[in-house]
Amino acid sequence: MIITVTLNPSVDRTVDLPGPLARGRVQRASDTRQDPGGKGVNISRALAASGVDTVAVVPGDGTDPLFTALDAAGVRYDSVSIGAPVRSNITVTEPDGTTTKINEPGPPLDEHTVDRIVERIVSRGAGAQWLVFAGSVPPGPAPDVYAVLAARVSGALGAAAPSFALDTSGDVLRAALAPGVTVLPDVIKPNGHELAELLGRTDGDALEADPRAAADAGRELVARGVGAVLCTLGGNGAVLVTPEGAWHAVHEPVTVRSTVGAGDSALTGYLVAAQRGEAPAERLRRAVAHGSAAAALPGTQMPTVAQTTPDAVRVTQLTSARQSAATPDVPTPNPPTPAAPRETHPRT
């Protein structure tokens, strides 16, 4: 089982425009849709759609529209009442795939609510393979809340604690990896800009353009004790760095309809492959296949495993554990050009 924790869930409303966004003008939408959202919720939606056992731990009252939508999608959840409505986010997509997202801050969480979230995780955690902390942190908790949650769950479950995945950014990501943190993630999933920011650098564009530079940056974090770094690079695919080496993967070109949720789907693909015991290169292949499939869907729809095309992903080994020269895997015929979606929206 995979448990996801979304401290700042949302109801996501997507508006599709028939032409480019015109600021200050009245425009008619060509389509609209509403989905349950937040990064961890998205991951549970994608897992459930593919028949993978998952539970989403989410703060919010049981009558909130978020949970009505999760019920309709067949996603199991464990809600923790907060006495306030879940936030709403708005996404505007243009025909060329350009995505504009406006996120509300979300209702505050107090210490008592965080305690109850820990209790819910611990009650289910011993039977889980992965625990995923994902998304932004609402007002209330300190930036190190994910580090605190991981330490408390690990302390309560000991050797039975699940592996720990983290997908967030900014101060919250830095706090989760700060010196002195007792439980570091088994995998993190930044994009190129978030990876640069985490390392105190300003070359996010350079990392997104150069997979080898991104792999070098990821190696700094692995050297600090992070289990793996799955870094999405927009149109240049993604890079995976582990103690065993580094790999780069790209997907054949896809028609991008919305980049929202592409990063969440990439981490989903990685987790599905990891749960199956697949090697790092195959985890990366599945991650890129899932991310590209999500980009080809409208709104914040999450793809199923059946909708992904891992055979369309080309994986190249960049380095081995001994920092050897690049060694490609068995290439696919007619190597494709990069066309994975670029994540330009803020963390949800």
mmCIF file of C-alpha atoms in Angstrom:
data_model
loop_
_atom_site.group_PDB
_atom_site.id
_atom_site.type_symbol
_atom_site.label_atom_id
_atom_site.label_comp_id
_atom_site.label_asym_id
_atom_site.label_seq_id
_atom_site.Cartn_x
_atom_site.Cartn_y
_atom_site.Cartn_z
ATOM 1 C CA MET A 1 0.000 0.000 0.000
ATOM 2 C CA ILE A 2 1.046 3.616 -0.623
ATOM 3 C CA ILE A 3 -0.083 6.317 1.812
ATOM 4 C CA THR A 4 -0.138 9.912 0.609
ATOM 5 C CA VAL A 5 -0.317 12.931 2.906
ATOM 6 C CA THR A 6 -1.567 16.246 1.522
ATOM 7 C CA LEU A 7 -1.520 18.993 4.132
ATOM 8 C CA ASN A 8 -2.947 21.583 1.729
ATOM 9 C CA PRO A 9 -5.542 19.800 -0.458
ATOM 10 C CA SER A 10 -7.752 21.623 -2.932
ATOM 11 C CA VAL A 11 -10.671 21.480 -5.290
ATOM 12 C CA ASP A 12 -9.156 22.269 -8.697
ATOM 13 C CA ARG A 13 -11.246 23.985 -11.340
ATOM 14 C CA THR A 14 -9.781 23.934 -14.852
ATOM 15 C CA VAL A 15 -10.876 26.360 -17.568
ATOM 16 C CA ASP A 16 -9.871 25.575 -21.165
ATOM 17 C CA LEU A 17 -9.648 28.537 -23.537
ATOM 18 C CA PRO A 18 -10.118 28.270 -27.326
ATOM 19 C CA GLY A 19 -7.302 30.789 -27.873
ATOM 20 C CA PRO A 20 -4.478 32.564 -26.007
ATOM 21 C CA LEU A 21 -5.237 34.160 -22.642
ATOM 22 C CA ALA A 22 -6.065 37.855 -23.111
ATOM 23 C CA ARG A 23 -5.435 39.828 -19.935
ATOM 24 C CA GLY A 24 -8.102 42.394 -19.122
ATOM 25 C CA ARG A 25 -10.533 40.959 -21.671
ATOM 26 C CA VAL A 26 -13.718 38.887 -21.425
ATOM 27 C CA GLN A 27 -13.229 35.395 -22.881
ATOM 28 C CA ARG A 28 -15.484 32.376 -23.197
ATOM 29 C CA ALA A 29 -14.239 28.984 -22.108
ATOM 30 C CA SER A 30 -14.352 26.046 -24.475
ATOM 31 C CA ASP A 31 -14.586 23.587 -21.569
ATOM 32 C CA THR A 32 -14.392 23.393 -17.781
ATOM 33 C CA ARG A 33 -13.889 20.594 -15.283
ATOM 34 C CA GLN A 34 -13.473 20.172 -11.537
ATOM 35 C CA ASP A 35 -11.196 17.632 -9.845
ATOM 36 C CA PRO A 36 -9.985 16.858 -6.331
ATOM 37 C CA GLY A 37 -6.473 18.242 -6.039
ATOM 38 C CA GLY A 38 -3.283 18.725 -4.098
ATOM 39 C CA LYS A 39 -0.116 16.832 -4.978
ATOM 40 C CA GLY A 40 -0.629 13.864 -2.674
ATOM 41 C CA VAL A 41 -4.294 13.612 -3.606
ATOM 42 C CA ASN A 42 -3.297 13.572 -7.277
ATOM 43 C CA ILE A 43 -0.862 10.737 -6.652
ATOM 44 C CA SER A 44 -3.518 8.684 -4.828
ATOM 45 C CA ARG A 45 -5.949 9.356 -7.681
ATOM 46 C CA ALA A 46 -3.422 8.084 -10.215
ATOM 47 C CA LEU A 47 -2.601 5.028 -8.113
ATOM 48 C CA ALA A 48 -6.256 4.163 -7.490
ATOM 49 C CA ALA A 49 -7.069 4.527 -11.192
ATOM 50 C CA SER A 50 -4.437 1.878 -11.900
ATOM 51 C CA GLY A 51 -5.633 -0.495 -9.209
ATOM 52 C CA VAL A 52 -2.770 0.194 -6.784
ATOM 53 C CA ASP A 53 -3.756 0.092 -3.107
ATOM 54 C CA THR A 54 -3.556 3.618 -1.686
ATOM 55 C CA VAL A 55 -5.015 5.814 1.051
ATOM 56 C CA ALA A 56 -4.938 9.614 0.996
ATOM 57 C CA VAL A 57 -4.620 11.211 4.449
ATOM 58 C CA VAL A 58 -6.184 14.651 4.063
ATOM 59 C CA PRO A 59 -7.228 17.459 6.431
ATOM 60 C CA GLY A 60 -10.804 18.559 5.746
ATOM 61 C CA ASP A 61 -14.394 18.010 6.852
ATOM 62 C CA GLY A 62 -16.135 14.914 5.529
ATOM 63 C CA THR A 63 -18.878 16.945 3.838
ATOM 64 C CA ASP A 64 -16.425 19.016 1.803
ATOM 65 C CA PRO A 65 -16.794 18.762 -2.013
ATOM 66 C CA LEU A 66 -13.227 17.415 -2.118
ATOM 67 C CA PHE A 67 -14.322 14.165 -0.488
ATOM 68 C CA THR A 68 -17.453 13.893 -2.600
ATOM 69 C CA ALA A 69 -15.160 13.991 -5.624
ATOM 70 C CA LEU A 70 -12.797 11.396 -4.132
ATOM 71 C CA ASP A 71 -15.742 9.106 -3.435
ATOM 72 C CA ALA A 72 -16.831 9.459 -7.062
ATOM 73 C CA ALA A 73 -13.306 8.632 -8.228
ATOM 74 C CA GLY A 74 -13.097 5.559 -6.001
ATOM 75 C CA VAL A 75 -10.166 6.884 -3.972
ATOM 76 C CA ARG A 76 -9.889 5.747 -0.350
ATOM 77 C CA TYR A 77 -9.103 8.552 2.095
ATOM 78 C CA ASP A 78 -8.773 9.275 5.795
ATOM 79 C CA SER A 79 -10.075 12.774 6.539
ATOM 80 C CA VAL A 80 -9.084 14.837 9.582
ATOM 81 C CA SER A 81 -11.698 17.483 10.424
ATOM 82 C CA ILE A 82 -10.512 21.105 10.439
ATOM 83 C CA GLY A 83 -13.808 23.039 10.644
ATOM 84 C CA ALA A 84 -13.094 25.031 7.468
ATOM 85 C CA PRO A 85 -13.598 24.531 3.727
ATOM 86 C CA VAL A 86 -10.762 23.166 1.620
ATOM 87 C CA ARG A 87 -9.197 25.772 -0.691
ATOM 88 C CA SER A 88 -10.044 26.146 -4.379
ATOM 89 C CA ASN A 89 -7.459 26.510 -7.151
ATOM 90 C CA ILE A 90 -8.023 27.777 -10.676
ATOM 91 C CA THR A 91 -6.129 26.550 -13.743
ATOM 92 C CA VAL A 92 -6.366 28.202 -17.157
ATOM 93 C CA THR A 93 -5.067 26.223 -20.135
ATOM 94 C CA GLU A 94 -4.438 27.542 -23.651
ATOM 95 C CA PRO A 95 -4.487 25.503 -26.892
ATOM 96 C CA ASP A 96 -0.678 25.331 -27.073
ATOM 97 C CA GLY A 97 -0.496 23.755 -23.612
ATOM 98 C CA THR A 98 0.439 26.946 -21.753
ATOM 99 C CA THR A 99 -0.923 26.613 -18.232
ATOM 100 C CA THR A 100 -1.636 29.400 -15.738
ATOM 101 C CA LYS A 101 -2.483 28.398 -12.184
ATOM 102 C CA ILE A 102 -3.839 30.490 -9.300
ATOM 103 C CA ASN A 103 -3.592 28.781 -5.917
ATOM 104 C CA GLU A 104 -5.273 29.855 -2.692
ATOM 105 C CA PRO A 105 -3.209 29.652 0.531
ATOM 106 C CA GLY A 106 -5.550 27.149 2.203
ATOM 107 C CA PRO A 107 -7.045 27.078 5.727
ATOM 108 C CA PRO A 108 -4.591 27.055 8.643
ATOM 109 C CA LEU A 109 -3.683 23.854 10.479
ATOM 110 C CA ASP A 110 -3.085 23.890 14.222
ATOM 111 C CA GLU A 111 -0.795 21.597 16.226
ATOM 112 C CA HIS A 112 -3.685 19.408 17.353
ATOM 113 C CA THR A 113 -4.636 18.693 13.727
ATOM 114 C CA VAL A 114 -1.039 17.785 12.886
ATOM 115 C CA ASP A 115 -1.033 15.386 15.868
ATOM 116 C CA ARG A 116 -4.168 13.685 14.558
ATOM 117 C CA ILE A 117 -2.624 13.376 11.088
ATOM 118 C CA VAL A 118 0.369 11.597 12.640
ATOM 119 C CA GLU A 119 -2.012 9.228 14.443
ATOM 120 C CA ARG A 120 -3.795 8.378 11.186
ATOM 121 C CA ILE A 121 -0.504 7.716 9.404
ATOM 122 C CA VAL A 122 0.839 5.517 12.207
ATOM 123 C CA SER A 123 -2.394 3.510 12.355
ATOM 124 C CA ARG A 124 -1.924 2.520 8.692
ATOM 125 C CA GLY A 125 1.814 2.848 8.200
ATOM 126 C CA ALA A 126 3.003 -0.586 9.313
ATOM 127 C CA GLY A 127 1.274 -2.168 6.314
ATOM 128 C CA ALA A 128 2.485 0.366 3.771
ATOM 129 C CA GLN A 129 5.473 0.233 1.431
ATOM 130 C CA TRP A 130 5.631 3.988 0.788
ATOM 131 C CA LEU A 131 4.626 7.135 2.641
ATOM 132 C CA VAL A 132 4.416 10.215 0.406
ATOM 133 C CA PHE A 133 4.453 13.778 1.728
ATOM 134 C CA ALA A 134 3.547 16.098 -1.124
ATOM 135 C CA GLY A 135 2.650 19.693 -1.852
ATOM 136 C CA SER A 136 2.742 23.034 -0.135
ATOM 137 C CA VAL A 137 2.201 23.659 3.572
ATOM 138 C CA PRO A 138 -0.790 25.812 4.619
ATOM 139 C CA PRO A 139 -0.584 28.561 7.256
ATOM 140 C CA GLY A 140 0.164 27.261 10.718
ATOM 141 C CA PRO A 141 2.821 24.510 10.653
ATOM 142 C CA ALA A 142 6.520 25.390 10.646
ATOM 143 C CA PRO A 143 8.507 24.785 7.423
ATOM 144 C CA ASP A 144 10.071 21.661 8.949
ATOM 145 C CA VAL A 145 6.673 19.963 9.345
ATOM 146 C CA TYR A 146 7.481 17.179 6.859
ATOM 147 C CA ALA A 147 10.746 16.404 8.655
ATOM 148 C CA VAL A 148 8.872 16.331 11.962
ATOM 149 C CA LEU A 149 6.151 14.069 10.562
ATOM 150 C CA ALA A 150 8.708 11.665 9.082
ATOM 151 C CA ALA A 151 10.637 11.488 12.354
ATOM 152 C CA ARG A 152 7.494 10.884 14.423
ATOM 153 C CA VAL A 153 6.224 8.151 12.105
ATOM 154 C CA SER A 154 9.636 6.507 11.990
ATOM 155 C CA GLY A 155 9.919 6.667 15.772
ATOM 156 C CA ALA A 156 6.497 5.112 16.237
ATOM 157 C CA LEU A 157 6.866 2.309 13.672
ATOM 158 C CA GLY A 158 10.601 1.580 13.821
ATOM 159 C CA ALA A 159 11.651 -1.072 11.328
ATOM 160 C CA ALA A 160 8.052 -1.364 10.100
ATOM 161 C CA ALA A 161 8.038 2.240 8.859
ATOM 162 C CA PRO A 162 7.446 2.616 5.100
ATOM 163 C CA SER A 163 9.898 4.221 2.709
ATOM 164 C CA PHE A 164 9.535 7.983 2.549
ATOM 165 C CA ALA A 165 8.967 10.089 -0.616
ATOM 166 C CA LEU A 166 8.860 13.883 -0.651
ATOM 167 C CA ASP A 167 7.608 16.305 -3.309
ATOM 168 C CA THR A 168 7.620 19.938 -2.213
ATOM 169 C CA SER A 169 9.727 23.048 -2.727
ATOM 170 C CA GLY A 170 11.263 26.201 -1.251
ATOM 171 C CA ASP A 171 11.766 26.578 2.489
ATOM 172 C CA VAL A 172 9.733 23.438 3.194
ATOM 173 C CA LEU A 173 12.038 21.295 1.046
ATOM 174 C CA ARG A 174 15.153 22.878 2.534
ATOM 175 C CA ALA A 175 13.888 22.252 6.065
ATOM 176 C CA ALA A 176 13.191 18.583 5.256
ATOM 177 C CA LEU A 177 16.829 18.095 4.193
ATOM 178 C CA ALA A 178 18.532 20.400 6.692
ATOM 179 C CA PRO A 179 21.578 19.282 8.708
ATOM 180 C CA GLY A 180 20.455 17.387 11.787
ATOM 181 C CA VAL A 181 17.280 15.980 10.239
ATOM 182 C CA THR A 182 17.051 12.420 11.499
ATOM 183 C CA VAL A 183 14.953 10.842 8.710
ATOM 184 C CA LEU A 184 15.890 11.810 5.162
ATOM 185 C CA PRO A 185 13.647 10.917 2.204
ATOM 186 C CA ASP A 186 14.201 7.780 0.157
ATOM 187 C CA VAL A 187 13.317 9.850 -2.918
ATOM 188 C CA ILE A 188 12.611 13.522 -3.636
ATOM 189 C CA LYS A 189 11.085 14.921 -6.824
ATOM 190 C CA PRO A 190 12.111 18.500 -7.596
ATOM 191 C CA ASN A 191 12.143 20.111 -11.009
ATOM 192 C CA GLY A 192 15.300 21.793 -12.283
ATOM 193 C CA HIS A 193 14.502 25.183 -10.778
ATOM 194 C CA GLU A 194 13.591 23.713 -7.400
ATOM 195 C CA LEU A 195 16.786 21.662 -7.380
ATOM 196 C CA ALA A 196 18.872 24.757 -8.079
ATOM 197 C CA GLU A 197 17.066 26.736 -5.380
ATOM 198 C CA LEU A 198 17.559 23.918 -2.880
ATOM 199 C CA LEU A 199 21.323 24.033 -3.466
ATOM 200 C CA GLY A 200 21.461 27.830 -3.229
ATOM 201 C CA ARG A 201 22.065 28.258 -6.950
ATOM 202 C CA THR A 202 20.484 30.512 -9.567
ATOM 203 C CA ASP A 203 21.017 28.316 -12.628
ATOM 204 C CA GLY A 204 17.644 26.562 -12.754
ATOM 205 C CA ASP A 205 17.330 27.168 -16.496
ATOM 206 C CA ALA A 206 20.770 25.635 -17.038
ATOM 207 C CA LEU A 207 19.851 22.524 -15.066
ATOM 208 C CA GLU A 208 16.621 22.096 -17.045
ATOM 209 C CA ALA A 209 18.595 22.397 -20.282
ATOM 210 C CA ASP A 210 21.458 20.069 -19.328
ATOM 211 C CA PRO A 211 20.652 16.618 -17.876
ATOM 212 C CA ARG A 212 24.285 16.040 -16.900
ATOM 213 C CA ALA A 213 24.348 19.262 -14.897
ATOM 214 C CA ALA A 214 21.107 18.236 -13.204
ATOM 215 C CA ALA A 215 22.600 14.829 -12.396
ATOM 216 C CA ASP A 216 25.685 16.479 -10.896
ATOM 217 C CA ALA A 217 23.433 18.642 -8.718
ATOM 218 C CA GLY A 218 21.389 15.621 -7.675
ATOM 219 C CA ARG A 219 24.557 13.794 -6.667
ATOM 220 C CA GLU A 220 25.241 16.490 -4.071
ATOM 221 C CA LEU A 221 22.003 15.541 -2.320
ATOM 222 C CA VAL A 222 22.595 11.809 -2.573
ATOM 223 C CA ALA A 223 25.991 12.392 -0.985
ATOM 224 C CA ARG A 224 24.195 14.030 1.937
ATOM 225 C CA GLY A 225 22.070 10.936 2.490
ATOM 226 C CA VAL A 226 18.992 11.425 0.295
ATOM 227 C CA GLY A 227 18.096 8.020 -1.154
ATOM 228 C CA ALA A 228 17.345 9.177 -4.708
ATOM 229 C CA VAL A 229 16.682 12.372 -6.648
ATOM 230 C CA LEU A 230 14.072 12.246 -9.410
ATOM 231 C CA CYS A 231 14.415 15.613 -11.165
ATOM 232 C CA THR A 232 11.949 16.538 -13.909
ATOM 233 C CA LEU A 233 13.419 18.765 -16.640
ATOM 234 C CA GLY A 234 10.447 19.960 -18.659
ATOM 235 C CA GLY A 235 11.086 19.432 -22.357
ATOM 236 C CA ASN A 236 14.302 17.559 -21.560
ATOM 237 C CA GLY A 237 12.571 14.696 -19.759
ATOM 238 C CA ALA A 238 13.863 13.700 -16.331
ATOM 239 C CA VAL A 239 16.988 12.561 -14.496
ATOM 240 C CA LEU A 240 17.274 9.996 -11.706
ATOM 241 C CA VAL A 241 20.285 9.943 -9.374
ATOM 242 C CA THR A 242 20.880 7.174 -6.831
ATOM 243 C CA PRO A 243 23.981 5.821 -5.079
ATOM 244 C CA GLU A 244 24.217 3.308 -7.963
ATOM 245 C CA GLY A 245 24.474 5.963 -10.681
ATOM 246 C CA ALA A 246 22.527 8.468 -12.770
ATOM 247 C CA TRP A 247 20.163 8.108 -15.741
ATOM 248 C CA HIS A 248 18.391 10.444 -18.135
ATOM 249 C CA ALA A 249 15.120 9.687 -19.952
ATOM 250 C CA VAL A 250 12.986 11.388 -22.601
ATOM 251 C CA HIS A 251 9.648 10.459 -24.150
ATOM 252 C CA GLU A 252 8.629 10.652 -27.773
ATOM 253 C CA PRO A 253 6.807 13.930 -28.565
ATOM 254 C CA VAL A 254 3.296 14.270 -27.138
ATOM 255 C CA THR A 255 0.613 16.890 -27.685
ATOM 256 C CA VAL A 256 0.557 18.814 -24.410
ATOM 257 C CA ARG A 257 -2.929 19.710 -23.153
ATOM 258 C CA SER A 258 -2.113 20.607 -19.534
ATOM 259 C CA THR A 259 1.075 20.397 -17.479
ATOM 260 C CA VAL A 260 -0.826 20.430 -14.181
ATOM 261 C CA GLY A 261 -0.259 17.118 -12.433
ATOM 262 C CA ALA A 262 2.543 15.990 -14.748
ATOM 263 C CA GLY A 263 5.080 16.051 -11.930
ATOM 264 C CA ASP A 264 2.682 14.230 -9.615
ATOM 265 C CA SER A 265 2.209 11.563 -12.266
ATOM 266 C CA ALA A 266 5.969 11.245 -12.717
ATOM 267 C CA LEU A 267 6.391 10.454 -9.030
ATOM 268 C CA THR A 268 3.449 8.039 -9.293
ATOM 269 C CA GLY A 269 5.210 6.131 -12.069
ATOM 270 C CA TYR A 270 8.380 5.961 -10.000
ATOM 271 C CA LEU A 271 6.491 4.625 -6.964
ATOM 272 C CA VAL A 272 4.622 2.004 -8.978
ATOM 273 C CA ALA A 273 7.913 0.719 -10.401
ATOM 274 C CA ALA A 274 9.638 0.846 -7.006
ATOM 275 C CA GLN A 275 6.787 -1.110 -5.427
ATOM 276 C CA ARG A 276 7.335 -3.776 -8.084
ATOM 277 C CA GLY A 277 11.036 -3.943 -7.220
ATOM 278 C CA GLU A 278 12.188 -2.603 -10.599
ATOM 279 C CA ALA A 279 15.715 -1.266 -11.142
ATOM 280 C CA PRO A 280 16.421 2.509 -11.068
ATOM 281 C CA ALA A 281 16.489 2.891 -14.859
ATOM 282 C CA GLU A 282 13.060 1.279 -15.133
ATOM 283 C CA ARG A 283 11.712 3.464 -12.321
ATOM 284 C CA LEU A 284 12.810 6.480 -14.353
ATOM 285 C CA ARG A 285 11.266 5.065 -17.514
ATOM 286 C CA ARG A 286 7.924 4.621 -15.753
ATOM 287 C CA ALA A 287 8.164 8.108 -14.242
ATOM 288 C CA VAL A 288 8.647 9.786 -17.617
ATOM 289 C CA ALA A 289 5.922 7.656 -19.213
ATOM 290 C CA HIS A 290 3.433 8.678 -16.517
ATOM 291 C CA GLY A 291 4.383 12.361 -16.644
ATOM 292 C CA SER A 292 4.039 12.515 -20.426
ATOM 293 C CA ALA A 293 0.691 10.703 -20.320
ATOM 294 C CA ALA A 294 -0.613 13.248 -17.793
ATOM 295 C CA ALA A 295 0.473 16.155 -19.984
ATOM 296 C CA ALA A 296 -1.578 14.756 -22.855
ATOM 297 C CA LEU A 297 -4.768 14.768 -20.740
ATOM 298 C CA PRO A 298 -6.965 17.816 -20.040
ATOM 299 C CA GLY A 299 -7.181 19.554 -16.681
ATOM 300 C CA THR A 300 -5.790 17.619 -13.749
ATOM 301 C CA GLN A 301 -6.770 14.173 -14.992
ATOM 302 C CA MET A 302 -4.404 11.449 -13.828
ATOM 303 C CA PRO A 303 -3.426 8.680 -16.282
ATOM 304 C CA THR A 304 -3.754 4.988 -15.584
ATOM 305 C CA VAL A 305 -0.856 2.616 -16.166
ATOM 306 C CA ALA A 306 -2.671 1.432 -19.309
ATOM 307 C CA GLN A 307 -2.567 4.986 -20.710
ATOM 308 C CA THR A 308 1.217 5.241 -20.426
ATOM 309 C CA THR A 309 3.712 4.257 -23.118
ATOM 310 C CA PRO A 310 6.981 3.246 -21.462
ATOM 311 C CA ASP A 311 8.220 1.774 -24.744
ATOM 312 C CA ALA A 312 8.259 5.342 -26.104
ATOM 313 C CA VAL A 313 10.795 6.385 -23.444
ATOM 314 C CA ARG A 314 14.521 6.317 -24.173
ATOM 315 C CA VAL A 315 16.741 5.885 -21.094
ATOM 316 C CA THR A 316 20.469 6.662 -21.116
ATOM 317 C CA GLN A 317 22.872 5.917 -18.277
ATOM 318 C CA LEU A 318 24.897 9.012 -17.467
ATOM 319 C CA THR A 319 27.182 7.626 -14.773
ATOM 320 C CA SER A 320 27.681 4.459 -12.780
ATOM 321 C CA ALA A 321 28.506 4.297 -9.102
ATOM 322 C CA ARG A 322 32.139 4.814 -10.091
ATOM 323 C CA GLN A 323 31.343 7.913 -12.158
ATOM 324 C CA SER A 324 32.133 6.093 -15.388
ATOM 325 C CA ALA A 325 31.563 7.506 -18.834
ATOM 326 C CA ALA A 326 28.030 7.566 -20.204
ATOM 327 C CA THR A 327 26.724 4.170 -21.246
ATOM 328 C CA PRO A 328 23.391 4.065 -23.098
ATOM 329 C CA ASP A 329 20.861 1.357 -22.463
ATOM 330 C CA VAL A 330 19.402 -0.665 -25.302
ATOM 331 C CA PRO A 331 18.164 2.166 -27.554
ATOM 332 C CA THR A 332 14.720 2.364 -28.990
ATOM 333 C CA PRO A 333 14.523 2.553 -32.797
ATOM 334 C CA ASN A 334 14.756 6.088 -34.190
ATOM 335 C CA PRO A 335 15.648 7.875 -30.912
ATOM 336 C CA PRO A 336 12.954 10.486 -30.189
ATOM 337 C CA THR A 337 13.447 14.153 -29.500
ATOM 338 C CA PRO A 338 12.570 15.480 -26.033
ATOM 339 C CA ALA A 339 8.983 16.590 -25.643
ATOM 340 C CA ALA A 340 8.103 16.131 -22.000
ATOM 341 C CA PRO A 341 6.031 18.906 -20.404
ATOM 342 C CA ARG A 342 7.644 21.761 -18.556
ATOM 343 C CA GLU A 343 6.369 22.331 -15.041
ATOM 344 C CA THR A 344 5.828 26.067 -14.779
ATOM 345 C CA HIS A 345 3.095 26.185 -12.172
ATOM 346 C CA PRO A 346 3.604 26.658 -8.424
ATOM 347 C CA ARG A 347 3.449 23.781 -6.016
ATOM 348 C CA THR A 348 -0.032 22.825 -4.961
#
